[in-house]
mmCIF file of C-alpha atoms and ligand atoms in Angstrom:
data_model
loop_
_atom_site.group_PDB
_atom_site.id
_atom_site.type_symbol
_atom_site.label_atom_id
_atom_site.label_comp_id
_atom_site.label_asym_id
_atom_site.label_seq_id
_atom_site.Cartn_x
_atom_site.Cartn_y
_atom_site.Cartn_z
ATOM 1 C CA MET A 1 -54.393 8.518 -81.817
ATOM 2 C CA PHE A 2 -52.730 5.525 -83.436
ATOM 3 C CA ALA A 3 -49.219 7.014 -82.915
ATOM 4 C CA ARG A 4 -50.033 7.593 -79.243
ATOM 5 C CA ARG A 5 -51.182 4.034 -78.764
ATOM 6 C CA LEU A 6 -48.030 2.820 -80.422
ATOM 7 C CA THR A 7 -45.858 4.808 -78.023
ATOM 8 C CA THR A 8 -47.673 3.360 -75.053
ATOM 9 C CA LEU A 9 -47.137 -0.132 -76.410
ATOM 10 C CA CYS A 10 -43.424 0.494 -76.907
ATOM 11 C CA LEU A 11 -43.077 1.807 -73.428
ATOM 12 C CA VAL A 12 -44.804 -1.211 -71.988
ATOM 13 C CA SER A 13 -42.618 -3.690 -73.896
ATOM 14 C CA PHE A 14 -39.476 -1.781 -73.094
ATOM 15 C CA THR A 15 -40.259 -1.964 -69.423
ATOM 16 C CA ALA A 16 -41.086 -5.637 -69.672
ATOM 17 C CA LEU A 17 -37.805 -6.341 -71.466
ATOM 18 C CA THR A 18 -35.519 -4.504 -69.110
ATOM 19 C CA GLY A 19 -37.484 -5.462 -66.030
ATOM 20 C CA SER A 20 -36.856 -1.921 -64.677
ATOM 21 C CA ALA A 21 -39.377 -0.416 -62.294
ATOM 22 C CA ALA A 22 -42.340 1.137 -64.118
ATOM 23 C CA PHE A 23 -43.375 4.549 -62.931
ATOM 24 C CA ALA A 24 -47.018 4.026 -63.570
ATOM 25 C CA GLY A 25 -47.354 5.141 -59.954
ATOM 26 C CA ALA A 26 -47.187 8.759 -61.183
ATOM 27 C CA ASP A 27 -50.737 8.321 -62.478
ATOM 28 C CA LYS A 28 -51.930 8.042 -58.877
ATOM 29 C CA VAL A 29 -51.024 11.683 -58.326
ATOM 30 C CA ALA A 30 -53.913 13.919 -59.386
ATOM 31 C CA PHE A 31 -53.434 17.564 -60.266
ATOM 32 C CA PRO A 32 -53.511 19.405 -56.905
ATOM 33 C CA GLU A 33 -56.446 21.711 -57.738
ATOM 34 C CA ASN A 34 -56.249 23.561 -54.458
ATOM 35 C CA TRP A 35 -52.464 23.977 -54.365
ATOM 36 C CA ASP A 36 -52.738 27.759 -53.768
ATOM 37 C CA LYS A 37 -55.080 27.229 -50.843
ATOM 38 C CA GLY A 38 -52.327 25.454 -48.985
ATOM 39 C CA VAL A 39 -49.342 26.953 -47.137
ATOM 40 C CA LEU A 40 -46.770 28.777 -49.130
ATOM 41 C CA TYR A 41 -43.798 27.592 -47.047
ATOM 42 C CA GLY A 42 -40.849 28.791 -49.123
ATOM 43 C CA THR A 43 -39.609 30.331 -52.350
ATOM 44 C CA VAL A 44 -36.440 29.529 -54.217
ATOM 45 C CA ASP A 45 -34.508 31.705 -56.657
ATOM 46 C CA ARG A 46 -32.737 29.223 -58.914
ATOM 47 C CA HIS A 47 -29.796 31.139 -60.302
ATOM 48 C CA ASP A 48 -28.584 28.074 -62.150
ATOM 49 C CA ILE A 49 -31.701 27.768 -64.399
ATOM 50 C CA LYS A 50 -33.167 31.303 -64.060
ATOM 51 C CA GLN A 51 -36.351 30.125 -62.363
ATOM 52 C CA TYR A 52 -38.431 31.386 -59.444
ATOM 53 C CA ARG A 53 -40.125 28.692 -57.488
ATOM 54 C CA GLU A 54 -42.854 28.499 -54.861
ATOM 55 C CA LEU A 55 -43.265 25.656 -52.509
ATOM 56 C CA TYR A 56 -46.783 24.824 -51.281
ATOM 57 C CA SER A 57 -47.783 22.240 -48.664
ATOM 58 C CA THR A 58 -51.001 20.992 -47.267
ATOM 59 C CA LYS A 59 -51.607 22.518 -43.834
ATOM 60 C CA ALA A 60 -51.733 19.208 -42.021
ATOM 61 C CA ALA A 61 -48.133 18.506 -43.104
ATOM 62 C CA VAL A 62 -46.829 21.814 -41.798
ATOM 63 C CA ASP A 63 -48.631 21.301 -38.494
ATOM 64 C CA ALA A 64 -47.272 17.756 -38.177
ATOM 65 C CA VAL A 65 -43.646 18.694 -39.012
ATOM 66 C CA LYS A 66 -43.705 21.661 -36.670
ATOM 67 C CA ALA A 67 -44.971 19.332 -33.924
ATOM 68 C CA GLY A 68 -42.076 16.934 -34.573
ATOM 69 C CA LYS A 69 -44.487 14.300 -36.050
ATOM 70 C CA PRO A 70 -44.045 12.309 -39.308
ATOM 71 C CA ILE A 71 -45.466 13.826 -42.494
ATOM 72 C CA PRO A 72 -49.043 12.458 -42.622
ATOM 73 C CA SER A 73 -50.658 10.296 -45.355
ATOM 74 C CA GLY A 74 -52.452 12.530 -47.792
ATOM 75 C CA THR A 75 -49.715 15.167 -47.877
ATOM 76 C CA VAL A 76 -49.252 16.954 -51.197
ATOM 77 C CA LEU A 77 -46.211 19.099 -51.800
ATOM 78 C CA THR A 78 -46.417 21.316 -54.882
ATOM 79 C CA LEU A 79 -43.386 23.102 -56.341
ATOM 80 C CA VAL A 80 -44.566 25.684 -58.893
ATOM 81 C CA GLN A 81 -41.863 26.654 -61.379
ATOM 82 C CA TYR A 82 -41.899 30.096 -62.987
ATOM 83 C CA LYS A 83 -39.441 31.607 -65.447
ATOM 84 C CA ALA A 84 -37.554 34.386 -63.697
ATOM 85 C CA LYS A 85 -38.138 37.816 -65.292
ATOM 86 C CA VAL A 86 -35.138 38.697 -67.469
ATOM 87 C CA ASP A 87 -34.129 41.875 -69.290
ATOM 88 C CA ASP A 88 -33.510 42.009 -73.063
ATOM 89 C CA LYS A 89 -30.025 40.682 -72.530
ATOM 90 C CA GLY A 90 -31.332 37.675 -70.711
ATOM 91 C CA ASN A 91 -30.144 38.809 -67.262
ATOM 92 C CA VAL A 92 -32.501 38.198 -64.313
ATOM 93 C CA VAL A 93 -34.285 41.363 -63.198
ATOM 94 C CA LYS A 94 -34.565 41.368 -59.355
ATOM 95 C CA GLY A 95 -37.318 43.049 -57.405
ATOM 96 C CA THR A 96 -36.738 45.791 -54.785
ATOM 97 C CA ASP A 97 -36.230 42.968 -52.256
ATOM 98 C CA GLY A 98 -33.307 41.600 -54.228
ATOM 99 C CA LYS A 99 -35.275 38.476 -55.159
ATOM 100 C CA PHE A 100 -36.304 36.960 -58.475
ATOM 101 C CA GLN A 101 -39.631 37.924 -59.925
ATOM 102 C CA LYS A 102 -42.350 35.723 -61.232
ATOM 103 C CA GLY A 103 -42.530 35.283 -65.042
ATOM 104 C CA ASP A 104 -44.463 32.674 -66.970
ATOM 105 C CA LEU A 105 -45.497 29.528 -65.211
ATOM 106 C CA VAL A 106 -43.430 26.606 -66.508
ATOM 107 C CA ALA A 107 -44.634 23.529 -64.638
ATOM 108 C CA TYR A 108 -45.945 22.058 -61.382
ATOM 109 C CA THR A 109 -43.827 19.368 -59.816
ATOM 110 C CA VAL A 110 -45.773 17.470 -57.249
ATOM 111 C CA MET A 111 -45.068 14.789 -54.630
ATOM 112 C CA GLU A 112 -47.788 13.056 -52.800
ATOM 113 C CA LYS A 113 -47.630 10.569 -49.909
ATOM 114 C CA ARG A 114 -50.307 8.052 -49.055
ATOM 115 C CA ALA A 115 -50.280 5.091 -46.754
ATOM 116 C CA GLY A 116 -49.568 1.902 -48.724
ATOM 117 C CA TRP A 117 -48.048 3.590 -51.741
ATOM 118 C CA GLY A 118 -44.626 2.647 -53.088
ATOM 119 C CA THR A 119 -44.704 -1.077 -52.260
ATOM 120 C CA GLU A 120 -44.057 -1.983 -55.873
ATOM 121 C CA TYR A 121 -40.631 -0.335 -55.934
ATOM 122 C CA LYS A 122 -37.320 -1.972 -55.162
ATOM 123 C CA ASP A 123 -35.514 -0.682 -52.049
ATOM 124 C CA ASP A 124 -32.778 0.976 -54.021
ATOM 125 C CA ILE A 125 -35.259 3.377 -55.658
ATOM 126 C CA ARG A 126 -38.311 3.440 -53.375
ATOM 127 C CA ASN A 127 -39.016 6.740 -51.697
ATOM 128 C CA GLY A 128 -41.080 5.558 -48.826
ATOM 129 C CA GLU A 129 -44.746 6.137 -49.630
ATOM 130 C CA TRP A 130 -44.154 9.009 -51.948
ATOM 131 C CA GLU A 131 -45.131 9.241 -55.665
ATOM 132 C CA TYR A 132 -44.028 12.022 -58.075
ATOM 133 C CA GLN A 133 -45.670 13.685 -60.994
ATOM 134 C CA VAL A 134 -45.119 16.681 -63.231
ATOM 135 C CA PHE A 135 -47.953 18.803 -64.686
ATOM 136 C CA THR A 136 -47.605 21.257 -67.507
ATOM 137 C CA ALA A 137 -48.746 24.844 -67.219
ATOM 138 C CA ASP A 138 -52.234 23.755 -68.460
ATOM 139 C CA LYS A 139 -52.429 21.238 -65.600
ATOM 140 C CA LYS A 140 -51.921 18.031 -67.712
ATOM 141 C CA PRO A 141 -49.608 15.284 -66.647
ATOM 142 C CA ASN A 142 -46.275 15.733 -68.544
ATOM 143 C CA GLU A 143 -45.839 12.363 -70.251
ATOM 144 C CA LYS A 144 -42.238 13.194 -71.144
ATOM 145 C CA ALA A 145 -41.200 13.796 -67.527
ATOM 146 C CA ASN A 146 -38.351 11.707 -66.162
ATOM 147 C CA ILE A 147 -40.092 10.315 -63.084
ATOM 148 C CA ASN A 148 -37.192 7.961 -62.329
ATOM 149 C CA GLY A 149 -35.025 11.064 -61.941
ATOM 150 C CA CYS A 150 -37.313 12.412 -59.202
ATOM 151 C CA PHE A 151 -36.863 9.213 -57.218
ATOM 152 C CA GLN A 152 -33.126 9.169 -57.719
ATOM 153 C CA CYS A 153 -32.484 12.754 -56.743
ATOM 154 C CA HIS A 154 -34.769 12.749 -53.686
ATOM 155 C CA LYS A 155 -33.646 9.208 -52.525
ATOM 156 C CA PRO A 156 -30.511 10.405 -50.628
ATOM 157 C CA HIS A 157 -32.807 12.561 -48.444
ATOM 158 C CA GLU A 158 -34.357 9.474 -46.826
ATOM 159 C CA LYS A 159 -33.482 10.755 -43.334
ATOM 160 C CA GLN A 160 -35.850 13.709 -43.860
ATOM 161 C CA ASP A 161 -38.653 11.707 -45.482
ATOM 162 C CA PHE A 162 -37.325 12.531 -48.932
ATOM 163 C CA VAL A 163 -38.421 16.197 -48.599
ATOM 164 C CA ILE A 164 -35.382 18.295 -49.515
ATOM 165 C CA SER A 165 -36.919 21.539 -48.268
ATOM 166 C CA LEU A 166 -37.965 20.009 -44.905
ATOM 167 C CA ALA A 167 -36.192 22.708 -42.935
ATOM 168 C CA LYS A 168 -38.321 25.332 -44.653
ATOM 169 C CA LEU A 169 -41.447 23.323 -43.938
ATOM 170 C CA SER A 170 -40.646 23.087 -40.247
ATOM 171 C CA GLY A 171 -39.419 26.711 -40.130
ATOM 172 C CA THR A 172 -36.197 25.733 -38.438
ATOM 173 C CA ALA A 173 -32.688 25.867 -39.891
ATOM 174 C CA PRO A 174 -30.528 23.939 -37.476
ATOM 175 C CA GLY A 175 -27.398 25.731 -36.198
ATOM 176 C CA ALA A 176 -24.314 25.912 -38.281
ATOM 177 C CA LYS A 177 -21.138 23.929 -37.434
ATOM 178 C CA PRO A 178 -18.140 26.214 -36.776
ATOM 179 C CA VAL A 179 -15.706 26.821 -39.646
ATOM 180 C CA PRO A 180 -12.339 25.174 -38.725
ATOM 181 C CA LYS A 181 -9.562 27.688 -37.991
ATOM 182 C CA SER A 182 -7.163 26.100 -40.497
ATOM 183 C CA GLY A 183 -7.648 24.959 -44.066
ATOM 184 C CA THR A 184 -9.492 26.133 -47.139
ATOM 185 C CA VAL A 185 -12.870 27.787 -47.246
ATOM 186 C CA VAL A 186 -15.126 27.683 -50.337
ATOM 187 C CA ALA A 187 -18.216 29.892 -50.303
ATOM 188 C CA VAL A 188 -21.334 28.642 -52.058
ATOM 189 C CA ALA A 189 -23.419 31.585 -53.355
ATOM 190 C CA ASP A 190 -25.758 32.235 -56.228
ATOM 191 C CA PHE A 191 -25.394 28.575 -57.208
ATOM 192 C CA LEU A 192 -21.610 28.900 -57.703
ATOM 193 C CA PHE A 193 -18.635 27.508 -55.781
ATOM 194 C CA GLY A 194 -16.151 30.239 -55.030
ATOM 195 C CA PRO A 195 -13.313 29.776 -55.784
ATOM 196 C CA GLU A 196 -14.294 27.182 -58.385
ATOM 197 C CA LYS A 197 -10.688 25.890 -58.241
ATOM 198 C CA ALA A 198 -9.677 25.627 -54.658
ATOM 199 C CA GLU A 199 -6.368 24.461 -53.259
ATOM 200 C CA ALA A 200 -5.724 22.450 -50.079
ATOM 201 C CA LYS A 201 -3.068 20.441 -48.336
ATOM 202 C CA VAL A 202 -3.211 16.749 -47.586
ATOM 203 C CA GLY A 203 -5.027 16.127 -44.377
ATOM 204 C CA GLN A 204 -6.117 19.713 -43.956
ATOM 205 C CA PRO A 205 -9.870 20.569 -43.810
ATOM 206 C CA VAL A 206 -11.741 22.002 -46.761
ATOM 207 C CA THR A 207 -14.950 23.771 -45.616
ATOM 208 C CA TRP A 208 -17.839 24.773 -47.787
ATOM 209 C CA ALA A 209 -20.177 27.494 -46.474
ATOM 210 C CA ASN A 210 -23.616 27.880 -48.017
ATOM 211 C CA MET A 211 -24.928 31.445 -48.417
ATOM 212 C CA ASP A 212 -27.842 30.568 -50.607
ATOM 213 C CA ASP A 213 -31.462 30.108 -49.572
ATOM 214 C CA SER A 214 -31.354 26.849 -51.508
ATOM 215 C CA PRO A 215 -29.628 23.832 -50.042
ATOM 216 C CA HIS A 216 -26.434 22.481 -51.606
ATOM 217 C CA GLN A 217 -24.441 19.248 -51.215
ATOM 218 C CA VAL A 218 -20.775 18.624 -52.244
ATOM 219 C CA THR A 219 -20.527 15.329 -54.100
ATOM 220 C CA LEU A 220 -17.101 14.114 -55.308
ATOM 221 C CA SER A 221 -16.953 12.700 -58.782
ATOM 222 C CA GLY A 222 -16.109 9.113 -59.453
ATOM 223 C CA PRO A 223 -17.645 5.733 -58.603
ATOM 224 C CA ASN A 224 -17.406 6.092 -54.879
ATOM 225 C CA GLY A 225 -18.218 9.799 -54.852
ATOM 226 C CA ARG A 226 -18.116 10.935 -51.266
ATOM 227 C CA ARG A 227 -21.031 13.203 -50.360
ATOM 228 C CA SER A 228 -21.167 15.925 -47.748
ATOM 229 C CA GLY A 229 -24.307 16.446 -45.796
ATOM 230 C CA VAL A 230 -26.908 18.747 -47.253
ATOM 231 C CA MET A 231 -26.029 22.334 -46.300
ATOM 232 C CA LEU A 232 -28.860 24.689 -45.622
ATOM 233 C CA LYS A 233 -28.422 28.433 -45.674
ATOM 234 C CA GLY A 234 -25.696 29.413 -43.175
ATOM 235 C CA GLN A 235 -24.507 25.830 -42.718
ATOM 236 C CA THR A 236 -21.079 24.473 -43.470
ATOM 237 C CA GLU A 237 -19.634 21.048 -44.400
ATOM 238 C CA THR A 238 -16.009 19.968 -44.108
ATOM 239 C CA MET A 239 -13.976 17.250 -45.866
ATOM 240 C CA THR A 240 -10.336 16.296 -45.721
ATOM 241 C CA PHE A 241 -8.314 14.616 -48.359
ATOM 242 C CA ASP A 242 -5.745 11.858 -47.567
ATOM 243 C CA ALA A 243 -3.898 11.822 -50.934
ATOM 244 C CA PRO A 244 -2.650 14.508 -53.359
ATOM 245 C CA GLY A 245 -4.582 14.995 -56.599
ATOM 246 C CA VAL A 246 -7.229 17.090 -58.288
ATOM 247 C CA TYR A 247 -10.650 16.228 -56.970
ATOM 248 C CA SER A 248 -13.609 17.375 -58.978
ATOM 249 C CA TYR A 249 -17.009 17.640 -57.505
ATOM 250 C CA ILE A 250 -20.547 18.752 -58.275
ATOM 251 C CA CYS A 251 -23.516 19.716 -56.162
ATOM 252 C CA GLY A 252 -25.618 16.593 -55.596
ATOM 253 C CA LEU A 253 -28.789 18.681 -55.738
ATOM 254 C CA HIS A 254 -27.894 20.876 -58.736
ATOM 255 C CA PRO A 255 -25.539 18.779 -60.887
ATOM 256 C CA ASN A 256 -24.622 21.683 -63.112
ATOM 257 C CA MET A 257 -22.718 23.310 -60.245
ATOM 258 C CA LYS A 258 -19.087 22.263 -60.514
ATOM 259 C CA GLY A 259 -15.781 22.809 -58.701
ATOM 260 C CA THR A 260 -12.365 21.248 -58.017
ATOM 261 C CA VAL A 261 -10.024 20.924 -55.065
ATOM 262 C CA GLU A 262 -6.384 20.523 -55.880
ATOM 263 C CA VAL A 263 -4.755 18.706 -52.953
ATOM 264 C CA LYS A 264 -0.972 19.097 -52.679
HETATM 265 C C1 HEC B 301 -31.263 17.066 -59.651
HETATM 266 C C2 HEC B 301 -31.990 16.722 -58.501
HETATM 267 C C3 HEC B 301 -33.549 16.766 -58.475
HETATM 268 C C4 HEC B 301 -34.386 16.067 -59.316
HETATM 269 C C5 HEC B 301 -34.005 15.198 -60.564
HETATM 270 C C6 HEC B 301 -35.724 16.357 -58.823
HETATM 271 N N1 HEC B 301 -35.723 17.123 -57.756
HETATM 272 FE FE1 HEC B 301 -37.306 17.764 -56.732
HETATM 273 N N2 HEC B 301 -36.104 18.954 -55.587
HETATM 274 C C7 HEC B 301 -34.743 19.075 -55.774
HETATM 275 C C8 HEC B 301 -34.250 20.137 -54.882
HETATM 276 C C9 HEC B 301 -32.805 20.647 -54.722
HETATM 277 C C10 HEC B 301 -35.383 20.693 -54.198
HETATM 278 C C11 HEC B 301 -35.405 21.860 -53.204
HETATM 279 C C12 HEC B 301 -35.994 23.072 -53.859
HETATM 280 C C13 HEC B 301 -35.161 23.730 -54.955
HETATM 281 O O1 HEC B 301 -33.938 23.881 -54.797
HETATM 282 O O2 HEC B 301 -35.737 24.017 -56.010
HETATM 283 C C14 HEC B 301 -36.501 19.864 -54.664
HETATM 284 C C15 HEC B 301 -37.818 20.032 -54.158
HETATM 285 C C16 HEC B 301 -38.924 19.353 -54.729
HETATM 286 C C17 HEC B 301 -40.300 19.517 -54.169
HETATM 287 C C18 HEC B 301 -40.643 20.288 -52.899
HETATM 288 C C19 HEC B 301 -40.577 19.416 -51.699
HETATM 289 C C20 HEC B 301 -39.127 19.021 -51.350
HETATM 290 O O3 HEC B 301 -38.775 17.844 -51.436
HETATM 291 O O4 HEC B 301 -38.358 19.917 -50.985
HETATM 292 C C21 HEC B 301 -41.067 18.764 -54.912
HETATM 293 C C22 HEC B 301 -42.573 18.586 -54.803
HETATM 294 C C23 HEC B 301 -40.212 18.117 -55.946
HETATM 295 N N3 HEC B 301 -38.921 18.486 -55.742
HETATM 296 C C24 HEC B 301 -40.700 17.266 -56.915
HETATM 297 C C25 HEC B 301 -39.893 16.671 -57.886
HETATM 298 C C26 HEC B 301 -40.413 15.877 -58.996
HETATM 299 C C27 HEC B 301 -41.876 15.595 -59.290
HETATM 300 C C28 HEC B 301 -39.277 15.471 -59.744
HETATM 301 C C29 HEC B 301 -39.231 14.655 -60.959
HETATM 302 C C30 HEC B 301 -39.891 15.236 -62.162
HETATM 303 C C31 HEC B 301 -38.134 16.044 -59.018
HETATM 304 N N4 HEC B 301 -38.539 16.711 -57.944
HETATM 305 C C32 HEC B 301 -36.851 15.804 -59.457
HETATM 306 C C33 HEC B 301 -33.894 18.325 -56.523
HETATM 307 C C34 HEC B 301 -34.333 17.490 -57.494
HETATM 308 CU CU1 CU B 302 -26.575 22.984 -55.173
#
């Protein structure tokens, strides 16, 4: 009890000292008791972290997005994380449909939008009217969760109201851009860039093509890291390089996905 109070005090004074945004807003998000009564609008096989995920939305949000309207106040999106089933060697066991299978429930990550929320955040971090929270398998808020990280990773998706899986929610995956006839092609499949070390010529296009159900986003390393658009399944993104060198990049959505392009 005492230790706990001490931690809280430390947190408070740390925040006061650094002046950084507090994420007390997470407390506004209650455990979504009826998450499984909502709409299951997508599942994700996360090859990178061996998880199976289910995405649930309140029905009003699905109806609004399908009708081309903004996501309404009161929307709750619940991403339920499960361990993927693995064999005794730790390899994922796929079902007859080729997809991951549900193992133990790991956590619930939740985002909730309400009119008037978010005003206390600075523009460089604010995610509109959304707040984020993580709940453990026994439905308690996870006090160790990095809520700042939620805001940072979802922030670049401002154009789609910070919802990364919006295309799944609306049931539309917009048409792919054609792959240029010249240049280098890198396939993105099972959370890997292939080839991981690609080669290209100065000024020639390098095209990434996403085969995964999960979205990916090429993000060049370095201070001014150029970002491609977010690629949904079947979509491509193209970049050209004006100077020779070895360019390393990661996926902006799954930072443990890495690749390089050697430009000659
Ligand atoms: C490294 C980037 C990253 C971070 C950090 C992150 N997310 Fe996400 N989030 C994603 C991606 C990518 C998806 C799309 C589904 C998938 O691939 O699992 C997603 C999807 C979601 C969704 C489903 C709705 C949507 O936007 O598609 C919720 C809810 C969510 N995240 C909550 C959180 C919470 C809460 C946190 C903080 C604890 C968090 N996220 C941190 C990348 C991130
Ligand atoms: Cu990715």
